[in-house]
Coordinates of C-alpha atoms and ligand atoms in Angstrom, one line a residue:
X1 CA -24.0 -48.3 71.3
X2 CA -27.8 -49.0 70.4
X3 CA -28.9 -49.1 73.9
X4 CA -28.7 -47.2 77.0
X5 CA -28.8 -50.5 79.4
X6 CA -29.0 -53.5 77.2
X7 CA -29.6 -56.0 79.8
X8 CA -32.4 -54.4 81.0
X9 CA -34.0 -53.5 77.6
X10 CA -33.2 -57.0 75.6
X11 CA -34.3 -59.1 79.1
X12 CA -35.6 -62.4 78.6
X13 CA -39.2 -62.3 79.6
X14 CA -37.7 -65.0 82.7
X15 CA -35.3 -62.8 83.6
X16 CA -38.0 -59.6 83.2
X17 CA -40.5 -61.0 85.4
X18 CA -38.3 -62.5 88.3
X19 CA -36.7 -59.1 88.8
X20 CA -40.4 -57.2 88.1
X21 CA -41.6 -59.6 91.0
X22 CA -38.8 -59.2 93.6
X23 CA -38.8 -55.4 92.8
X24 CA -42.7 -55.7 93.7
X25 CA -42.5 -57.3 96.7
X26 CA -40.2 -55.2 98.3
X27 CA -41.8 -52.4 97.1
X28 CA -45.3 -53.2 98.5
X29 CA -43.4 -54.1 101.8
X30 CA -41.8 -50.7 102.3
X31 CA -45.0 -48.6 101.8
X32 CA -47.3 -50.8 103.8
X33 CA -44.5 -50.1 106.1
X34 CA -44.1 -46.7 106.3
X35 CA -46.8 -45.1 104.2
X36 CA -50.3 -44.7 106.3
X37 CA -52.5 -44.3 103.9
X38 CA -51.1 -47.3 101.7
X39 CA -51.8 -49.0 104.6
X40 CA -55.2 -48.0 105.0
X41 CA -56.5 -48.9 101.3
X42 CA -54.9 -52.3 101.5
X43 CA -56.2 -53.0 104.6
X44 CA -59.8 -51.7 103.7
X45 CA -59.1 -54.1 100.8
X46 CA -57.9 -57.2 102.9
X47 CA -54.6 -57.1 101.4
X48 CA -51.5 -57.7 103.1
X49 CA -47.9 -57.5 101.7
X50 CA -47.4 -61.6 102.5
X51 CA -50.3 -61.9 99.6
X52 CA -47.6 -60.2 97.3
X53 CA -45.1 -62.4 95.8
X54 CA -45.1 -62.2 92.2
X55 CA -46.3 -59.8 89.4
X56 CA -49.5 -62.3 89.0
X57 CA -50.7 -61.0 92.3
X58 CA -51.0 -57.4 91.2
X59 CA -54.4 -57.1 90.5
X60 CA -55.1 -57.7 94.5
X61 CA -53.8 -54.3 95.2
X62 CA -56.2 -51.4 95.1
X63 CA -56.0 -48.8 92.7
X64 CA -54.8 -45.0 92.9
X65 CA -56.2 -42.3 91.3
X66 CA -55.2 -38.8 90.9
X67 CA -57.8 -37.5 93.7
X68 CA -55.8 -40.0 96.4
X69 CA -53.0 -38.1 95.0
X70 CA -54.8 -35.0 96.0
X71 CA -56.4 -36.4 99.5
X72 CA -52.6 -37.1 100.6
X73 CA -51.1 -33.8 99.3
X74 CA -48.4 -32.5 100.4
X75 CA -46.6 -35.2 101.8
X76 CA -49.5 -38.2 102.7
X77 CA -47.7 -40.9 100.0
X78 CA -44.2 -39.9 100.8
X79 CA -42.7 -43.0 100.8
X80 CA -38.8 -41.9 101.7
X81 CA -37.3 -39.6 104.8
X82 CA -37.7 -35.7 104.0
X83 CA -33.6 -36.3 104.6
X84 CA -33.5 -38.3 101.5
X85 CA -35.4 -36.7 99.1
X86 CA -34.1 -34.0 96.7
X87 CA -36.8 -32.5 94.2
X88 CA -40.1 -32.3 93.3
X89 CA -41.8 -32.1 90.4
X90 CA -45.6 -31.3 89.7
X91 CA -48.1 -32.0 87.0
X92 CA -49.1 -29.6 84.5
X93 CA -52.7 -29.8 85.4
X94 CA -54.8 -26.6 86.0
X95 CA -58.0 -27.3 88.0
X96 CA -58.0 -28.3 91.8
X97 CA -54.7 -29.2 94.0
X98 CA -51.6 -29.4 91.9
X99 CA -50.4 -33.0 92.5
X100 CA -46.5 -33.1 93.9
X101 CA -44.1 -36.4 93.2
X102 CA -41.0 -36.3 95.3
X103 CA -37.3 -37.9 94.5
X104 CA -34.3 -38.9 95.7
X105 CA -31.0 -38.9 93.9
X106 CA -31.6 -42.6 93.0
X107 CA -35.0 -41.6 91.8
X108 CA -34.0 -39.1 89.6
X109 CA -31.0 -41.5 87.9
X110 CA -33.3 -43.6 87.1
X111 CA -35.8 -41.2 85.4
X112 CA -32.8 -39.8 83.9
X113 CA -31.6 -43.3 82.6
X114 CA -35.3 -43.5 81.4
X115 CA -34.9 -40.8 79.0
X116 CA -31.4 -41.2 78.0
X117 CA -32.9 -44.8 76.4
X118 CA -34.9 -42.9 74.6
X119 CA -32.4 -40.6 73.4
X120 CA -29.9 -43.5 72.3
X121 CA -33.5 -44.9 70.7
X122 CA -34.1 -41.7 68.6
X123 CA -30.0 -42.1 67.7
X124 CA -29.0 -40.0 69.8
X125 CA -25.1 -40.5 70.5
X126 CA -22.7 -38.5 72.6
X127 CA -21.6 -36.5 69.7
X128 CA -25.4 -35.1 69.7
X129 CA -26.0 -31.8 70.1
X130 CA -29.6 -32.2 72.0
X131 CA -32.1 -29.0 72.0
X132 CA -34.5 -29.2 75.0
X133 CA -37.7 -26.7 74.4
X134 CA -40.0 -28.3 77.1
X135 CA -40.3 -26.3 79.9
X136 CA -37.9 -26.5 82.7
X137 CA -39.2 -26.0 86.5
X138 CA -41.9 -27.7 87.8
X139 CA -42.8 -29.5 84.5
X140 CA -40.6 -32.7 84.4
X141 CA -40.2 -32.1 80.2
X142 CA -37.3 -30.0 80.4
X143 CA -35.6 -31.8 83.5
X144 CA -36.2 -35.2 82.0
X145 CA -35.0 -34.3 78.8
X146 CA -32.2 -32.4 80.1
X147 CA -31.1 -35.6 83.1
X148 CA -31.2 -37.8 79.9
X149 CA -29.1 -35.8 77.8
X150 CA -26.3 -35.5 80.1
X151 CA -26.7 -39.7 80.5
X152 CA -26.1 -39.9 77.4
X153 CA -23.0 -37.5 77.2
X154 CA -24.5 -35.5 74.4
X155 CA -24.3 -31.1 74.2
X156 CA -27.3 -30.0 75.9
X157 CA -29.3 -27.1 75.5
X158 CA -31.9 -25.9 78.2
X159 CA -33.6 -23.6 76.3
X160 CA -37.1 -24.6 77.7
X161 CA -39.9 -23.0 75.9
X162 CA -40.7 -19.4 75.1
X163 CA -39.1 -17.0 72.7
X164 CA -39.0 -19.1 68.7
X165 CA -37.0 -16.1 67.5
X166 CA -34.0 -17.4 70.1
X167 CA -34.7 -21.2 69.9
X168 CA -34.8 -21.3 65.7
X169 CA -31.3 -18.8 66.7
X170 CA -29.3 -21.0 68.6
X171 CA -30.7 -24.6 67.0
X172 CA -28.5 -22.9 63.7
X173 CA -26.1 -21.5 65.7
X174 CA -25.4 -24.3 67.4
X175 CA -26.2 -27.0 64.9
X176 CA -28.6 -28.5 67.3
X177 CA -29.0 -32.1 65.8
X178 CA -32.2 -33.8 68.2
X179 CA -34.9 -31.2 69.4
X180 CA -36.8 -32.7 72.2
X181 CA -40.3 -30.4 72.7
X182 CA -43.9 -31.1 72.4
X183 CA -45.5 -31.8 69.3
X184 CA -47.2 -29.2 68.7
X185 CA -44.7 -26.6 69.6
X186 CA -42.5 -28.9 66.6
X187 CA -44.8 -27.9 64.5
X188 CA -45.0 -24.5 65.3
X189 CA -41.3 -24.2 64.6
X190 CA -41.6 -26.1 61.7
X191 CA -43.9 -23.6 60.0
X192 CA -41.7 -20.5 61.6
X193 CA -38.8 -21.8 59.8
X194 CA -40.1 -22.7 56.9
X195 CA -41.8 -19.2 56.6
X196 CA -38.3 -17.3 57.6
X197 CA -36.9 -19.4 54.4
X198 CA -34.3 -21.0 56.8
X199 CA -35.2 -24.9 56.1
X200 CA -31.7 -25.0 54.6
X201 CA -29.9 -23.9 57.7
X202 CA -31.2 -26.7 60.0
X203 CA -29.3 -30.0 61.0
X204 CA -31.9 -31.9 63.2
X205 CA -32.0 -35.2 62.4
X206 CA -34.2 -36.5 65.1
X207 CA -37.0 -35.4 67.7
X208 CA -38.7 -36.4 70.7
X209 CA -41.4 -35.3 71.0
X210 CA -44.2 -36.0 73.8
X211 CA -46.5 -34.8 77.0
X212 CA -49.9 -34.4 74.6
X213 CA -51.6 -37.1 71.8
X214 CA -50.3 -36.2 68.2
X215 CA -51.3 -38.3 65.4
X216 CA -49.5 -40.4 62.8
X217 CA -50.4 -37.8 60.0
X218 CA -48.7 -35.1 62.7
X219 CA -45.8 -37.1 63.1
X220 CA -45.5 -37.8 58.9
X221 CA -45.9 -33.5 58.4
X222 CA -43.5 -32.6 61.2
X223 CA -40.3 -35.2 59.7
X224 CA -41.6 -34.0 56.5
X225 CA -41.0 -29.8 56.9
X226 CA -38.1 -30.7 59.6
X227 CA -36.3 -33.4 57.5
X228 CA -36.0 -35.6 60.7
X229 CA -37.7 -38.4 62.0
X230 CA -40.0 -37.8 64.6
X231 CA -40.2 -40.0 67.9
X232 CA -42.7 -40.4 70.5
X233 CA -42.2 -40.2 74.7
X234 CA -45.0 -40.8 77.1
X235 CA -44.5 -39.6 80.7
X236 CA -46.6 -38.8 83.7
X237 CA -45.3 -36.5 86.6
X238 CA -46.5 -39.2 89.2
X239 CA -44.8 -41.9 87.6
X240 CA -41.8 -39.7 87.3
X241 CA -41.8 -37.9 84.2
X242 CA -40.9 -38.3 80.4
X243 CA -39.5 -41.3 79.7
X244 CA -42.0 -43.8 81.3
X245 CA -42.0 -45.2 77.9
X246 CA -40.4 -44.6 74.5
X247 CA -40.4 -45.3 70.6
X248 CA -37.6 -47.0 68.6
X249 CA -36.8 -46.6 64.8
X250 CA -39.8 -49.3 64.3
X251 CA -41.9 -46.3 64.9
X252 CA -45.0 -48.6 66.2
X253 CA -45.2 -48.3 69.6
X254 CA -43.5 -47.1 72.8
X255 CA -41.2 -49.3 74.4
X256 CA -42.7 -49.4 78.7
X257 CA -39.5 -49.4 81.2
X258 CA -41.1 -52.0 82.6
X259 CA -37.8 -53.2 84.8
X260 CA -38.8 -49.8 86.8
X261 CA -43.0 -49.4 85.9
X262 CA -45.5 -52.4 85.7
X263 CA -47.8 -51.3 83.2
X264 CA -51.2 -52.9 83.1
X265 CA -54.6 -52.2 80.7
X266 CA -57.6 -52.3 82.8
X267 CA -61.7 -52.1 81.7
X268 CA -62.3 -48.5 82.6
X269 CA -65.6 -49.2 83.9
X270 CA -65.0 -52.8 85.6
X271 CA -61.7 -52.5 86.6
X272 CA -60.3 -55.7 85.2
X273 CA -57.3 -56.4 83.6
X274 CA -58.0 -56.7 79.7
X275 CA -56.0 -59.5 77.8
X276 CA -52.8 -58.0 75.6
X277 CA -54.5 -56.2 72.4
X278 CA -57.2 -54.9 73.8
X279 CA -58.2 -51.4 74.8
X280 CA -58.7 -49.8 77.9
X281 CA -56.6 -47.5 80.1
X282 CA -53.2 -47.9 81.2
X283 CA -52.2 -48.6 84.8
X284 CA -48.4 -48.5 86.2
X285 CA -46.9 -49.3 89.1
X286 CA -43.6 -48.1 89.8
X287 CA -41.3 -50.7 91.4
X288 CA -38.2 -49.3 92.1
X289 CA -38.7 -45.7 93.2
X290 CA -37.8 -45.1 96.7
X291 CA -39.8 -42.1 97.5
X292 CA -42.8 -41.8 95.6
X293 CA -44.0 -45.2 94.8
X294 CA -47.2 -45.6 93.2
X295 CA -49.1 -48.6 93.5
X296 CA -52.0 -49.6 89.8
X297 CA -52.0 -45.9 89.7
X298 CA -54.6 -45.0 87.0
X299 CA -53.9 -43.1 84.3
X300 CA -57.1 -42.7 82.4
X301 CA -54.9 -42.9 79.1
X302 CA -56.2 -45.1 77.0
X303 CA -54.0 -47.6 74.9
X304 CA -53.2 -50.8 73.8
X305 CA -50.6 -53.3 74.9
X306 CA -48.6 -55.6 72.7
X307 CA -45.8 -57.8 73.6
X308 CA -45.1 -58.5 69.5
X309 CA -41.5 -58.8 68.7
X310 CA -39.6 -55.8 68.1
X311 CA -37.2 -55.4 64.9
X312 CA -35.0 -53.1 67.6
X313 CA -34.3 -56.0 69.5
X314 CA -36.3 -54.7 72.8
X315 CA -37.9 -57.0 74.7
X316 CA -39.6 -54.2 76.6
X317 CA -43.5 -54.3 76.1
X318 CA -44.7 -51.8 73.5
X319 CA -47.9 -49.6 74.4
X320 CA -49.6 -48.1 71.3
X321 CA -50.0 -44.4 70.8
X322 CA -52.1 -42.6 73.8
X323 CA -55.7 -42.6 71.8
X324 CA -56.9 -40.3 74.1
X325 CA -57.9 -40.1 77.8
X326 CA -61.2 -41.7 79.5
X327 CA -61.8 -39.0 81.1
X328 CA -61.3 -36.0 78.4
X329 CA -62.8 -38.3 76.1
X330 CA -65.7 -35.9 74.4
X331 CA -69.1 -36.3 74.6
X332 CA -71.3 -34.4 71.9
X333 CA -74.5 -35.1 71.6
X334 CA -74.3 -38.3 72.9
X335 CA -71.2 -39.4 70.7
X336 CA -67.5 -40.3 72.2
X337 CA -65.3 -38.1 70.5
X338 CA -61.2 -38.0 70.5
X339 CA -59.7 -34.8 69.6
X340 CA -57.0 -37.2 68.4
X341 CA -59.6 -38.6 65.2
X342 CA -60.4 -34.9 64.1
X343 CA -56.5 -34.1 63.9
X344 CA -56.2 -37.3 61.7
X345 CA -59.3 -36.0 59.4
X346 CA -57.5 -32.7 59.1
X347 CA -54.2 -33.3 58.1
X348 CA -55.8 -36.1 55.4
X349 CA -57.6 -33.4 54.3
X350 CA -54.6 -31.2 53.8
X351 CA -55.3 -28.8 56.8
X352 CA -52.5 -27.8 59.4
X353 CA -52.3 -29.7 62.7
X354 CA -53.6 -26.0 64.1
X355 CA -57.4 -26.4 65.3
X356 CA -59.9 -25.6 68.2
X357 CA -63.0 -27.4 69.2
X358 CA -65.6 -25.2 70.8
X359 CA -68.4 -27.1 72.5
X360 CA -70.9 -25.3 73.9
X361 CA -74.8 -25.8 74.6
X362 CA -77.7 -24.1 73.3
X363 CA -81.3 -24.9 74.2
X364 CA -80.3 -28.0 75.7
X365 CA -78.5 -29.6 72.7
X366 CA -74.3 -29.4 72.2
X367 CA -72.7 -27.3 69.7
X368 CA -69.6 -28.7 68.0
X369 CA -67.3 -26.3 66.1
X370 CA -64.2 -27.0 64.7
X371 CA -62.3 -23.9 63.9
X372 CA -59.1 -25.0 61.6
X373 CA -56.9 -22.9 60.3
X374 CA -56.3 -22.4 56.7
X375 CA -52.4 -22.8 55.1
X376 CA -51.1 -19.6 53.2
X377 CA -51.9 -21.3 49.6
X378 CA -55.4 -22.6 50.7
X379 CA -56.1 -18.6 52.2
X380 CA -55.0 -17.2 48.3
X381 CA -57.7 -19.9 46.5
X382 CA -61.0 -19.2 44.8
X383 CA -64.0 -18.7 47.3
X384 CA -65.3 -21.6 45.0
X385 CA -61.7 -23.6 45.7
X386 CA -62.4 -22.6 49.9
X387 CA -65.8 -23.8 49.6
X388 CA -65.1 -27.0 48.3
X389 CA -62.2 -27.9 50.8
X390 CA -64.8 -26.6 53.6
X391 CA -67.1 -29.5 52.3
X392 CA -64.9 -32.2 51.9
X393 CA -63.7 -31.3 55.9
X394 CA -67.1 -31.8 56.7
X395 CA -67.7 -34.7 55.1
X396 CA -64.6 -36.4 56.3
X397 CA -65.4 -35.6 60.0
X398 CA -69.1 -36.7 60.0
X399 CA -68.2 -39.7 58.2
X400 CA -65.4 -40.3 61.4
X401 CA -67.0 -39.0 64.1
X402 CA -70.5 -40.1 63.5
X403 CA -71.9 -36.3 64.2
X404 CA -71.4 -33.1 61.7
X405 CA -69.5 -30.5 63.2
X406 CA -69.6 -26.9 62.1
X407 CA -66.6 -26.4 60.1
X408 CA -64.8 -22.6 60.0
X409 CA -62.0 -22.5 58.4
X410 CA -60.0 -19.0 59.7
X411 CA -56.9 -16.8 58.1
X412 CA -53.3 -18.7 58.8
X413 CA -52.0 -18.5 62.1
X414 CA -55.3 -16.9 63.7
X415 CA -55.2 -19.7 66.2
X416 CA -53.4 -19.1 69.2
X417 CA -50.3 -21.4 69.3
X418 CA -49.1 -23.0 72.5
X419 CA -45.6 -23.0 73.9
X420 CA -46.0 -26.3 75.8
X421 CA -49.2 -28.5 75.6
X422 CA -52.0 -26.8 72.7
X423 CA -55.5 -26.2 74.2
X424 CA -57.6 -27.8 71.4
X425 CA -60.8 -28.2 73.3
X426 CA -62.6 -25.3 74.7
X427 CA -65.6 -26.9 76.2
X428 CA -68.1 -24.1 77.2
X429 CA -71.0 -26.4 78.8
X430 CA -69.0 -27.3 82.1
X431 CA -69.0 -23.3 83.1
Ligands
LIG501 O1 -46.5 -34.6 80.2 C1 -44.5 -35.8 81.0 C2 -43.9 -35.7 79.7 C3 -43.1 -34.6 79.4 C4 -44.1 -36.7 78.7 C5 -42.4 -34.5 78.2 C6 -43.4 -36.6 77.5 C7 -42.6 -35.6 77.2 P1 -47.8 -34.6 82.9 O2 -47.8 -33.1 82.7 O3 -47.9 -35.2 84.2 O4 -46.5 -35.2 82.4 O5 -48.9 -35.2 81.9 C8 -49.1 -36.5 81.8 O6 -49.8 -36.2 79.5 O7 -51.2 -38.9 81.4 C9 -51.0 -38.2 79.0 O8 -52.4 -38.0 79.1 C10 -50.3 -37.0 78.4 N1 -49.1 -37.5 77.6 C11 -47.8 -37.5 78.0 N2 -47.1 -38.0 77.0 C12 -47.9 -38.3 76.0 C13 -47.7 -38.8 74.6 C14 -45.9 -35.1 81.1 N3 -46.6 -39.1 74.1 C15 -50.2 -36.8 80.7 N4 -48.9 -39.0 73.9 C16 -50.4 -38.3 80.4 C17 -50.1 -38.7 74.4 C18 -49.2 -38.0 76.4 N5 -50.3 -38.2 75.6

């Protein structure tokens, strides 16, 4: 079995689109229906559900954002009786109202089926023993995860995040064989047991790993010090969770579930639709959700799109790699920074993926720091040996970013590490 639901991931583009536009069309029907304040942006718009009757006529409908999402909370989008719905789920976000997406069974199945693709994707089998460390509660990591693992038939263990000492434990114990957690966290572990000499004792062959960017150079340390090979899995609460899209063995891209989300790539500025290839932020709609539908909801992520054959065999549209977001895109000193570019100067450089940026502002101009933490051999060198790896960091960066940083390199394992998502950027100049 190399697919989860083969006729929905090796569709025809035909058969794709005809079941994309009925999906559509009923959807945009039942929340004009029953949803007021759907109703109230398509009518401000002039749009009625008879103008819907393919997926060419998306770009009609007005967009969602995550303040709409706020504006309606608790239940303003609910799209499904109370009587039906069975969970909820909410972002991860920490500023203003926490954003709420509802379910009902036949929501969560298919979320669940969303993620067990991408467990059959990553190899996963039923004979897989499958180690979730995302959180579990509100966070949709650990259900997703979890919902997909039991799709697939596979052992499952909820061990959600916290407590390395008892996840490195039971992953030997129990000969854990796909770890599913953030990236960063993977590489926390990585380094743990490495350091506690247990390398040999692991049998992971794959992991999933999602929720936050992580580059290619991440991805080739982590398979390197975990001896598996490293998969990607975007998600967003609203949309329903982990799984919205997922890699293959290809390793270029992330397969869009685009039988259940319409994904578009929009001018972030403008608004319009970009043409495949180019850059700009994704949009989804989800299509066959019954009771949280979200219509072009924005996801300031931006990507690229490509509809490029796939050796897998999915016909499934790829989206690259998130490159970062258009909104926590950074600014300094006039220059768009990604956190995701400094990561990529570091590990070429040698450095862990462990790393701050502190931004602050000092007689009206930015400061730009980049704390980065030393490995174990690099903290034993020369202060001549230090030195020079300081400079060639610094000259790596200002030649990528376009802007000179100041560069601190601190003892191993100074920098706080994160159980779920990392905090890389501490930006003092909003306080
Ligand atoms: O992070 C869902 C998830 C859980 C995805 C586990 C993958 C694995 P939220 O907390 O709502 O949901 O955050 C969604 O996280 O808009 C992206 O900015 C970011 N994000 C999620 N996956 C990736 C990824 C989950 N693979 C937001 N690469 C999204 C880069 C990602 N960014």
């Amino acid at each position: 079995m190399n697919y989860f639901q083969e006729d929905m991931e090796r569709a025809s583009r035909e058969t794709m689109r005809d079941l994309q536009s009925a999906r559509l069309t009923e959807t945009v029907r039942r929340v004009y229906a029953n949803v007021a304040y759907y109703r109230r942006l398509m009518d401000a718009r002039g749009v009625t559900p008879a103008d819907i009757r393919s997926v060419d006529d998306l770009p009609k409908l007005p967009f969602l954002t995550k303040d709409d999402l706020r504006d309606a909370y608790p239940y303003g989008l609910l799209a499904a009786p109370l009587a039906e719905t069975v969970r909820i789920q909410s972002t991860s976000g920490t500023t203003g109202r926490r954003v709420v997406a509802f379910y009902t069974q036949a929501d969560i199945d298919l979320w669940e089926e969303c993620c067990a693709r991408a467990i059959i994707a990553a190899g996963g089998r039923r004979h897989d023993v499958v180690h979730v460390c995302y959180g579990y509660g509100l966070f949709t990591g650990g259900p997703g995860l979890n919902g997909g693992s039991h799709k697939v038939g596979a052992l499952t263990l909820p061990m959600s995040s916290g407590n390395t000492e008892r996840q490195i434990q039971f992953m030997i114990d129990l000969g854990a064989t796909i770890l599913c957690c953030t990236p960063s966290y993977a590489a926390f572990l990585a380094e743990t047991i490495i350091e506690k000499g247990l390398r040999d004792k692991i049998n992971l062959k794959a992991g999933i790993f999602g929720a936050e960017a992580w580059s290619e150079e991440m991805r080739r340390d982590i398979e390197e010090k975990l001896g598996l090979k490293a998969y990607d899995i975007y998600g967003l609460t609203e949309i329903s969770g982990p799984g919205v899209s997922f890699e293959c063995g290809e390793q270029t891209g992330l397969h869009v579930n685009e039988d259940h989300f319409l994904v578009e790539c929009i001018d972030p500025d403008t608004g319009e639709t970009l043409p495949e290839g180019e850059k700009g932020e994704l949009v989804f709609t989800s299509i066959s959700k019954k009771a949280f539908p979200l219509l072009r909801y924005r996801t300031r992520d931006i990507c690229v799109l490509s509809r490029r054959p796939c050796s897998c065999g999915r016909t499934l549209i790829k989206m690259s790699k998130p490159m970062g977001r258009s909104d926590d895109m950074l600014i300094i000193r006039g220059v768009n920074v990604f956190p995701s570019q400094i990561e990529t100067v570091l590990l070429n450089c040698g450095f862990p993926p462990n790393y701050q940026i502190i931004l602050d502002r000092v007689n009206y101009t930015d400061t730009f720091e980049v704390q980065v933490e030393m490995t174990p051999e690099m903290f034993s060198d020369t202060v001549r040996d230090i030195a020079a790896k300081e400079a060639d960091l610094l000259n790596s960066l200002k030649s990528m970013l376009g802007i000179s940083p100041k560069v601190t390199l601190t003892a191993p394992r100074s920098i706080a590490r994160s159980e779920g998502k990392a905090v890389r950027v501490i930006d003092k100049r909003k306080v």
